[in-house]
Amino acid sequence: NAGVTQTPKFQVLKTGQSMTLQCAQDMNHEYMSWYRQDPGMGLRLIHYSVGAGITDQGEVPNGYNVSRSTTEDFPLRLLSAAPSQTSVYFCASSYSKGEYDNEQFFGPGTRLTVL
Amino acid sequence: KQEVTQIPAALSVPEGENLVLNCSFTDSAIYNLQWFRQDPGKGLTSLLLIQSSQREQTSGRLNASLDKSSGRSTLYIAASQPGDSATYLCAVPLGNDMRFGAGTRLTVKP
């Protein structure tokens, strides 16, 4: 298994540009999520999905969109990039968010800089 | 509100020492607690997951314990090696989110 994969590894954008961060997992996990990690702020949940076709907002959803058309893929879209979105983005997945089978696996991250 | 605290924030030890990292949480109604390792510029690697019904989990030189009643977990690393140098984070579920500690940055000196 490749686990959780993310592309690209690095990205530089100009203010106002849009882009999509890709995330895929091959573990047949139902639950997928996006976090951003900032110095002094820790990891904060952006959006999550409990299964194909179902998404919801996390703690810091503004400026981001997600969709989940398949179990495997969970892309994160930046609609109009702002310098405040400079961060490291992590995708994570688990079989469930319930009491069992809930171990979280993280991808390697995308380092995004918005100029 | 669930708060997760890790002490110490940083730790430096000579190679070969046994060490303990601490994690405390304020709400004991948790399904599990997970320990991660993060190397500089890298993602989070899952080390150990302890379910609420368990008291400890072991993987190689790592042993994690969980005491829900006192809101504490410890990660014990035996015979530390320079390759163990990294930031160690603990996390607990919070609805559809996870609450992470700020991490302990471990340096193991040769």
XYZ file of N, CA and C in Angstrom:
675
model
N 0.830 -1.207 0.000
C 0.000 0.000 0.000
C 0.861 1.252 0.000
N 0.472 2.239 -0.815
C 1.188 3.509 -0.816
C 0.794 4.350 0.382
N -0.348 4.057 1.026
C -0.800 4.838 2.166
C -1.511 6.100 1.687
N -1.188 7.226 2.307
C -1.756 8.517 1.933
C -0.711 9.277 1.119
N -1.086 9.655 -0.084
C -0.165 10.388 -0.943
C -0.711 11.785 -1.201
N 0.197 12.732 -1.345
C -0.175 14.120 -1.602
C 0.698 14.689 -2.712
N 0.092 15.482 -3.578
C 0.834 16.222 -4.591
C 0.253 17.619 -4.714
N 1.089 18.625 -5.007
C 2.544 18.549 -5.112
C 3.199 18.574 -3.733
N 4.486 18.408 -3.657
C 5.211 18.534 -2.388
C 5.427 19.999 -2.029
N 5.695 20.802 -3.033
C 5.934 22.235 -2.830
C 5.149 23.010 -3.878
N 4.707 24.214 -3.517
C 4.002 25.070 -4.470
C 4.154 26.515 -4.050
N 4.419 27.368 -5.030
C 4.443 28.817 -4.804
C 3.360 29.428 -5.677
N 2.506 30.220 -5.068
C 1.419 30.882 -5.784
C 1.518 32.391 -5.595
N 0.911 33.103 -6.518
C 0.736 34.538 -6.338
C -0.651 34.792 -5.758
N -0.790 35.869 -5.027
C -2.082 36.231 -4.459
C -3.147 36.257 -5.550
N -4.277 35.606 -5.260
C -5.377 35.588 -6.204
C -5.428 34.361 -7.095
N -4.332 33.638 -7.184
C -4.337 32.428 -8.006
C -5.104 31.323 -7.296
N -5.576 30.368 -8.075
C -6.256 29.215 -7.504
C -5.443 27.963 -7.805
N -5.645 26.953 -6.984
C -4.987 25.679 -7.244
C -5.682 24.585 -6.459
N -5.352 23.355 -6.808
C -5.897 22.190 -6.132
C -4.770 21.350 -5.570
N -4.867 21.045 -4.281
C -3.948 20.117 -3.641
C -4.584 18.737 -3.701
N -3.806 17.784 -4.188
C -4.340 16.445 -4.361
C -4.014 15.560 -3.166
N -4.958 14.681 -2.829
C -4.762 13.693 -1.773
C -5.436 12.404 -2.200
N -4.737 11.307 -2.016
C -5.309 10.005 -2.343
C -4.846 8.984 -1.311
N -5.721 8.002 -1.049
C -5.347 6.895 -0.161
C -5.837 5.588 -0.765
N -5.076 4.535 -0.543
C -5.396 3.233 -1.131
C -5.713 2.207 -0.052
N -6.220 2.667 1.093
C -6.510 1.770 2.223
C -8.008 1.568 2.413
N -8.805 2.050 1.474
C -10.265 1.932 1.550
C -10.810 2.596 2.817
N -10.194 3.728 3.176
C -10.632 4.457 4.363
C -11.838 5.327 4.039
N -12.806 5.323 4.948
C -13.996 6.137 4.754
C -13.756 7.602 5.130
N -12.982 7.803 6.184
C -12.790 9.149 6.718
C -11.509 9.769 6.168
N -11.637 10.985 5.615
C -10.468 11.727 5.146
C -10.595 13.168 5.610
N -9.455 13.797 5.790
C -9.479 15.166 6.311
C -8.268 15.943 5.828
N -8.385 17.263 5.898
C -7.295 18.175 5.571
C -6.993 19.034 6.795
N -5.695 19.132 7.108
C -5.208 19.989 8.178
C -4.197 20.978 7.600
N -4.062 22.093 8.276
C -2.933 22.958 8.011
C -2.119 23.074 9.299
N -0.802 23.178 9.128
C 0.085 23.262 10.278
C 0.875 24.551 10.187
N 0.725 25.376 11.202
C 1.407 26.661 11.253
C 2.183 26.777 12.554
N 3.342 27.415 12.523
C 4.136 27.583 13.756
C 3.319 28.253 14.853
N 3.330 27.662 16.029
C 2.614 28.237 17.168
C 1.118 27.977 17.171
N 0.592 27.435 16.072
C -0.857 27.187 15.988
C -1.169 25.689 15.977
N -0.167 24.888 15.769
C -0.401 23.451 15.714
C -1.146 23.054 14.456
N -1.812 21.929 14.512
C -2.580 21.406 13.384
C -4.044 21.806 13.543
N -4.623 22.368 12.489
C -6.018 22.797 12.528
C -6.777 22.157 11.372
N -7.956 21.672 11.677
C -8.775 20.971 10.696
C -9.445 21.963 9.750
N -9.307 21.712 8.438
C -9.897 22.595 7.435
C -11.256 22.050 6.989
N -11.246 20.868 6.415
C -12.455 20.173 5.974
C -12.265 18.679 6.218
N -13.377 17.977 6.281
C -13.289 16.528 6.412
C -14.433 15.871 5.640
N -14.283 14.555 5.455
C -15.297 13.780 4.748
C -15.444 12.425 5.432
N -16.694 12.027 5.657
C -16.938 10.728 6.303
C -17.275 9.648 5.276
N -17.220 10.013 4.006
C -17.455 9.031 2.953
C -17.675 9.753 1.636
N -17.662 8.991 0.549
C -17.850 9.587 -0.769
C -19.168 10.361 -0.801
N -19.088 11.577 -1.296
C -20.263 12.423 -1.428
C -20.630 13.229 -0.200
N -19.867 13.035 0.901
C -20.185 13.714 2.163
C -18.965 14.488 2.644
N -19.129 15.813 2.756
C -18.042 16.636 3.284
C -18.609 17.615 4.295
N -17.734 18.133 5.137
C -18.164 19.114 6.126
C -16.978 19.978 6.521
N -17.299 21.110 7.147
C -16.270 22.073 7.511
C -15.634 21.723 8.842
N -14.351 22.074 8.932
C -13.645 21.954 10.187
C -13.522 23.302 10.869
N -12.394 23.492 11.524
C -12.176 24.692 12.320
C -11.876 25.932 11.474
N -11.159 25.744 10.354
C -10.707 26.887 9.542
C -11.026 26.679 8.063
N -12.310 26.654 7.657
C -12.664 26.299 6.286
C -12.629 27.445 5.274
N -12.578 28.696 5.752
C -12.727 29.824 4.831
C -11.594 29.881 3.820
N -11.984 30.039 2.544
C -11.011 30.121 1.465
C -10.684 28.786 0.827
N -11.295 27.728 1.312
C -11.018 26.376 0.812
C -12.325 25.666 0.443
N -12.254 24.851 -0.616
C -13.360 23.985 -0.977
C -12.870 22.560 -1.093
N -13.755 21.604 -0.833
C -13.423 20.203 -1.015
C -14.588 19.494 -1.698
N -14.279 18.327 -2.254
C -15.293 17.427 -2.782
C -14.785 16.007 -2.584
N -15.674 15.057 -2.586
C -15.267 13.653 -2.399
C -16.141 12.808 -3.330
N -15.680 12.661 -4.551
C -16.445 11.897 -5.538
C -16.125 10.408 -5.475
N -14.968 10.056 -4.934
C -14.598 8.647 -4.786
C -14.088 8.420 -3.368
N -14.033 7.172 -2.951
C -13.477 6.855 -1.634
C -12.000 7.219 -1.557
N -11.294 7.095 -2.688
C -9.843 7.226 -2.673
C -9.343 8.670 -2.634
N -10.077 9.594 -3.256
C -9.528 10.933 -3.491
C -10.255 12.017 -2.717
N -9.501 13.000 -2.238
C -10.095 14.087 -1.462
C -9.298 15.364 -1.747
N -9.550 16.021 -2.886
C -8.788 17.214 -3.237
C -9.210 18.447 -2.447
N -8.263 19.318 -2.208
C -8.507 20.590 -1.512
C -8.254 21.726 -2.491
N -9.254 22.587 -2.684
C -9.116 23.691 -3.623
C -8.970 25.019 -2.892
N -7.957 25.754 -3.295
C -7.816 27.138 -2.846
C -8.437 28.016 -3.917
N -9.442 28.771 -3.550
C -10.236 29.494 -4.546
C -9.514 30.742 -5.057
N -8.941 31.518 -4.145
C -8.211 32.749 -4.484
C -7.157 32.906 -3.396
N -5.964 32.445 -3.697
C -4.920 32.329 -2.676
C -4.585 33.671 -2.027
N -4.360 33.609 -0.720
C -3.967 34.786 0.057
C -2.708 34.442 0.846
N -1.890 35.434 1.168
C -0.665 35.162 1.950
C -0.949 34.426 3.256
N -2.130 34.635 3.847
C -2.479 33.956 5.101
C -2.640 32.445 4.909
N -2.698 32.003 3.667
C -2.815 30.572 3.397
C -1.450 29.908 3.204
N -0.390 30.674 3.375
C 0.944 30.090 3.401
C 1.036 29.161 4.600
N 1.322 27.890 4.336
C 1.260 26.903 5.400
C 1.744 25.563 4.857
N 1.765 24.584 5.749
C 1.985 23.210 5.342
C 0.650 22.484 5.483
N 0.239 21.818 4.421
C -1.066 21.167 4.390
C -0.892 19.655 4.441
N -1.633 19.035 5.355
C -1.586 17.586 5.505
C -2.962 16.991 5.269
N -2.959 15.904 4.536
C -4.154 15.103 4.350
C -4.037 13.892 5.272
N -5.150 13.460 5.836
C -5.134 12.311 6.737
C -6.330 11.425 6.436
N -6.221 10.157 6.806
C -7.347 9.249 6.607
C -7.380 8.208 7.711
N -8.570 7.658 7.925
C -8.737 6.535 8.839
C -9.936 5.726 8.368
N -10.009 4.476 8.810
C -11.132 3.644 8.381
C -12.445 4.224 8.902
N -12.407 4.704 10.135
C -13.609 5.322 10.688
C -13.219 6.412 11.669
N -14.182 7.130 12.176
C -13.958 8.078 13.271
C -14.708 7.639 14.512
N -15.115 6.395 14.508
C -15.841 5.893 15.658
C -14.912 5.314 16.703
N -15.439 4.381 17.443
C -14.705 3.841 18.577
C -13.642 2.835 18.161
N -13.753 2.285 16.966
C -12.801 1.286 16.505
C -12.279 1.647 15.128
N -11.161 1.021 14.756
C -10.567 1.223 13.421
C -10.368 2.707 13.143
N -9.854 3.408 14.116
C -9.811 4.857 14.014
C -8.392 5.418 13.999
N -7.390 4.590 13.718
C -6.026 5.093 13.640
C -5.887 6.023 12.442
N -5.346 7.206 12.695
C -5.176 8.216 11.651
C -3.826 8.037 10.963
N -3.832 8.127 9.631
C -2.611 8.078 8.835
C -2.499 9.386 8.060
N -1.309 9.950 8.089
C -1.087 11.241 7.454
C -0.233 11.113 6.201
N -0.484 12.023 5.259
C 0.353 12.128 4.080
C 1.614 12.930 4.375
N 2.522 13.050 3.391
C 3.804 13.722 3.601
C 3.707 15.243 3.612
N 2.589 15.800 3.192
C 2.412 17.244 3.273
C 2.694 17.970 1.965
N 2.050 19.123 1.820
C 2.321 20.068 0.726
C 2.696 21.395 1.362
N 3.879 21.890 0.990
C 4.344 23.176 1.518
C 3.980 24.266 0.539
N 3.060 25.129 0.955
C 2.513 26.162 0.064
C 2.963 27.535 0.528
N 3.466 28.307 -0.416
C 3.822 29.703 -0.165
C 3.004 30.580 -1.094
N 2.334 31.581 -0.519
C 1.548 32.524 -1.320
C 2.210 33.898 -1.214
N 2.617 34.405 -2.364
C 3.345 35.685 -2.389
C 2.406 36.871 -2.602
N -14.104 21.632 27.301
C -13.269 21.751 26.115
C -12.003 20.925 26.297
N -11.662 20.154 25.273
C -10.504 19.268 25.362
C -9.223 20.048 25.110
N -8.309 20.008 26.068
C -6.997 20.614 25.920
C -5.958 19.513 26.078
N -4.968 19.526 25.195
C -3.907 18.523 25.239
C -2.575 19.242 25.457
N -1.856 18.808 26.464
C -0.608 19.463 26.841
C 0.521 18.450 26.831
N 1.664 18.849 26.291
C 2.827 17.974 26.285
C 3.987 18.657 27.011
N 4.550 17.902 27.914
C 5.692 18.388 28.689
C 6.786 17.321 28.678
N 8.067 17.677 28.452
C 8.532 19.045 28.202
C 8.349 19.437 26.741
N 8.547 20.711 26.426
C 8.470 21.168 25.042
C 9.681 20.707 24.245
N 10.815 20.588 24.930
C 12.040 20.132 24.277
C 12.840 19.312 25.273
N 13.566 18.340 24.731
C 14.342 17.438 25.568
C 15.591 17.026 24.813
N 16.729 17.097 25.489
C 17.985 16.684 24.881
C 18.632 15.653 25.784
N 18.963 14.486 25.231
C 19.525 13.405 26.025
C 20.701 12.794 25.282
N 21.632 12.178 26.011
C 22.711 11.447 25.331
C 22.209 10.102 24.834
N 22.821 9.626 23.798
C 22.455 8.337 23.215
C 22.495 7.242 24.279
N 21.511 6.355 24.212
C 21.480 5.220 25.124
C 20.555 5.404 26.316
N 20.175 6.636 26.579
C 19.293 6.886 27.725
C 17.879 6.413 27.451
N 17.206 5.987 28.516
C 15.763 5.743 28.458
C 15.074 7.058 28.802
N 13.961 7.346 28.139
C 13.316 8.621 28.397
C 11.801 8.477 28.340
N 11.134 9.462 28.944
C 9.671 9.468 29.000
C 9.155 10.817 28.519
N 8.219 10.763 27.595
C 7.523 11.957 27.132
C 6.112 11.927 27.710
N 5.626 13.083 28.103
C 4.340 13.158 28.780
C 3.283 13.868 27.946
N 2.064 13.400 28.077
C 0.919 13.987 27.392
C -0.245 13.992 28.381
N -0.895 15.127 28.555
C -2.067 15.183 29.424
C -3.241 15.780 28.670
N -4.444 15.352 29.029
C -5.660 15.819 28.370
C -6.710 16.090 29.435
N -7.595 17.040 29.154
C -8.516 17.512 30.188
C -9.828 16.737 30.233
N -10.270 16.176 29.117
C -11.525 15.434 29.070
C -11.217 13.957 28.910
N -11.564 13.170 29.903
C -11.195 11.752 29.891
C -12.111 10.892 29.023
N -13.163 11.481 28.448
C -14.091 10.712 27.607
C -13.538 10.593 26.195
N -12.493 9.808 26.033
C -11.838 9.668 24.728
C -11.936 8.224 24.258
N -11.980 8.025 22.925
C -11.965 6.675 22.367
C -10.564 6.082 22.398
N -9.589 6.976 22.146
C -8.224 6.496 22.012
C -7.263 7.662 22.151
N -6.005 7.364 22.159
C -4.954 8.377 22.126
C -3.879 7.861 21.177
N -3.402 8.754 20.322
C -2.433 8.343 19.310
C -1.159 9.149 19.477
N -0.020 8.474 19.356
C 1.291 9.136 19.365
C 1.842 9.151 17.946
N 2.381 10.313 17.575
C 2.970 10.497 16.255
C 4.408 10.977 16.402
N 5.145 10.761 15.335
C 6.488 11.320 15.210
C 6.504 12.195 13.972
N 7.136 13.375 14.082
C 7.281 14.255 12.919
C 8.734 14.686 12.797
N 9.348 14.322 11.687
C 10.699 14.768 11.383
C 10.620 16.134 10.709
N 11.667 16.946 10.829
C 11.633 18.297 10.246
C 11.268 18.270 8.764
N 10.288 19.056 8.386
C 9.876 19.153 6.994
C 9.136 17.936 6.469
N 8.714 17.063 7.370
C 8.035 15.840 6.933
C 6.635 15.761 7.523
N 5.936 14.701 7.139
C 4.607 14.481 7.661
C 4.622 13.782 9.006
N 3.436 13.448 9.499
C 3.295 12.759 10.780
C 3.260 11.254 10.556
N 4.074 10.558 11.311
C 4.094 9.101 11.247
C 3.458 8.548 12.501
N 2.458 7.703 12.337
C 1.792 7.098 13.489
C 2.739 6.111 14.163
N 2.906 6.279 15.477
C 3.766 5.375 16.242
C 2.950 4.327 16.986
N 1.995 4.793 17.760
C 1.190 3.895 18.587
C -0.192 4.490 18.755
N -1.186 3.595 18.771
C -2.562 3.979 19.045
C -3.026 3.163 20.238
N -3.482 3.830 21.287
C -4.004 3.126 22.459
C -5.504 3.352 22.513
N -6.258 2.276 22.475
C -7.706 2.386 22.612
C -8.050 2.648 24.079
N -9.236 3.180 24.313
C -9.628 3.567 25.679
C -9.679 2.368 26.625
N -9.886 1.183 26.059
C -9.976 -0.021 26.898
C -8.603 -0.602 27.241
N -7.559 -0.057 26.619
C -6.210 -0.560 26.844
C -5.467 0.337 27.824
N -4.450 -0.216 28.444
C -3.624 0.576 29.345
C -2.260 0.864 28.744
N -1.814 0.009 27.810
C -0.548 0.294 27.159
C -0.434 -0.440 25.833
N 0.498 0.080 25.014
C 0.812 -0.526 23.731
C 2.319 -0.459 23.556
N 2.851 -1.471 22.891
C 4.303 -1.538 22.699
C 4.617 -1.766 21.233
N 5.669 -1.092 20.763
C 6.180 -1.335 19.422
C 7.676 -1.153 19.476
N 8.405 -2.256 19.417
C 9.858 -2.190 19.476
C 10.341 -1.558 20.766
N 11.093 -0.466 20.639
C 11.625 0.225 21.819
C 10.644 1.238 22.407
N 9.472 1.334 21.828
C 8.480 2.296 22.282
C 7.404 1.605 23.107
N 7.004 2.281 24.182
C 5.894 1.796 24.997
C 5.056 2.997 25.394
N 3.779 2.945 25.068
C 2.878 4.031 25.423
C 1.870 3.522 26.429
N 1.617 4.329 27.452
C 0.615 3.983 28.447
C -0.499 5.013 28.441
N -1.648 4.596 28.943
C -2.797 5.491 28.995
C -3.511 5.321 30.327
N -3.705 6.422 31.031
C -4.483 6.444 32.258
C -5.589 7.468 32.068
N -6.755 6.979 31.652
C -7.856 7.885 31.340
C -8.325 8.642 32.579
N -8.363 7.970 33.697
C -8.910 8.602 34.903
C -8.100 9.818 35.335
N -6.794 9.761 35.095
C -5.950 10.903 35.461
C -5.669 11.813 34.279
N -6.146 11.441 33.088
C -5.953 12.265 31.899
C -4.506 12.341 31.459
N -3.821 11.193 31.509
C -2.406 11.223 31.166
C -2.005 10.030 30.298
N -1.032 10.285 29.439
C -0.385 9.237 28.663
C 1.114 9.505 28.660
N 1.887 8.441 28.648
C 3.332 8.590 28.550
C 3.841 7.754 27.386
N 4.879 8.261 26.754
C 5.591 7.516 25.715
C 6.999 7.273 26.230
N 7.314 6.001 26.418
C 8.613 5.589 26.925
C 9.455 5.119 25.751
N 10.651 5.691 25.635
C 11.585 5.275 24.589
C 12.803 4.663 25.271
N 13.052 3.417 24.973
C 14.181 2.715 25.581
C 15.424 2.841 24.704
N 16.561 2.934 25.379
C 17.854 2.932 24.675
C 17.845 3.878 23.478
N 17.655 5.154 23.755
C 17.473 6.142 22.688
C 18.664 6.176 21.727
N 18.362 6.507 20.476
C 19.355 6.575 19.408
C 19.251 7.931 18.703
N 20.330 8.391 18.074
C 20.250 9.670 17.344
C 19.111 9.699 16.319
N 18.797 8.557 15.751
C 17.698 8.487 14.786
C 16.331 8.714 15.407
N 16.249 8.714 16.737
C 14.979 9.013 17.412
C 14.720 10.510 17.483
N 15.702 11.323 17.109
C 15.541 12.783 17.152
C 14.417 13.200 16.218
N 13.419 13.870 16.786
C 12.227 14.279 16.041
C 11.304 14.990 17.029
N 10.171 15.462 16.509
C 9.128 15.992 17.382
C 8.061 14.918 17.560
N 7.672 14.706 18.795
C 6.681 13.692 19.125
C 5.384 14.391 19.560
N 4.303 14.018 18.903
C 3.003 14.621 19.196
C 2.031 13.560 19.684
N 1.196 13.934 20.630
C 0.078 13.070 21.016
C -1.207 13.756 20.566
N -2.240 12.952 20.340
C -3.500 13.501 19.857
C -4.650 12.637 20.339
N -5.785 13.288 20.600
C -7.003 12.576 20.994
C -8.130 12.999 20.064
N -9.111 12.128 19.831
C -10.241 12.494 18.979
C -11.108 13.548 19.656
N -11.673 14.414 18.831
C -12.626 15.403 19.321
C -13.701 15.521 18.252
N -14.749 14.706 18.356
C -15.763 14.645 17.317
C -15.125 14.167 16.025
N -15.288 14.942 14.967
C -14.659 14.600 13.696
C -13.293 15.230 13.539
N -12.784 15.788 14.581
C -11.485 16.447 14.577
C -10.558 15.660 15.496
N -9.312 16.102 15.539
C -8.356 15.581 16.523
C -7.754 16.774 17.238
N -7.511 16.624 18.504
C -6.854 17.676 19.264
C -5.418 17.227 19.522
N -4.482 18.032 19.019
C -3.065 17.682 19.131
C -2.400 18.469 20.251
N -1.432 17.848 20.873
C -0.534 18.594 21.727
C 0.448 19.383 20.870
N 1.172 20.291 21.512
C 2.136 21.124 20.776
C 3.404 20.353 20.441
N 3.587 19.191 21.073
C 4.726 18.350 20.739
C 5.898 18.516 21.682
N 6.726 17.480 21.740
C 8.008 17.519 22.439
C 9.090 17.313 21.394
N 10.016 18.277 21.317
C 11.118 18.162 20.361
C 12.277 17.445 21.030
N 12.552 16.234 20.564
C 13.582 15.381 21.173
C 14.857 15.416 20.347
N 15.970 15.626 21.032
C 17.283 15.532 20.411
C 18.084 14.483 21.167
N 18.567 13.488 20.448
C 19.414 12.454 21.035
C 20.825 12.654 20.510
N 21.742 12.972 21.402
C 23.120 13.304 21.000
C 23.984 12.052 20.970
N 24.778 11.902 19.901
C 25.652 10.719 19.808
C 26.714 10.727 20.905
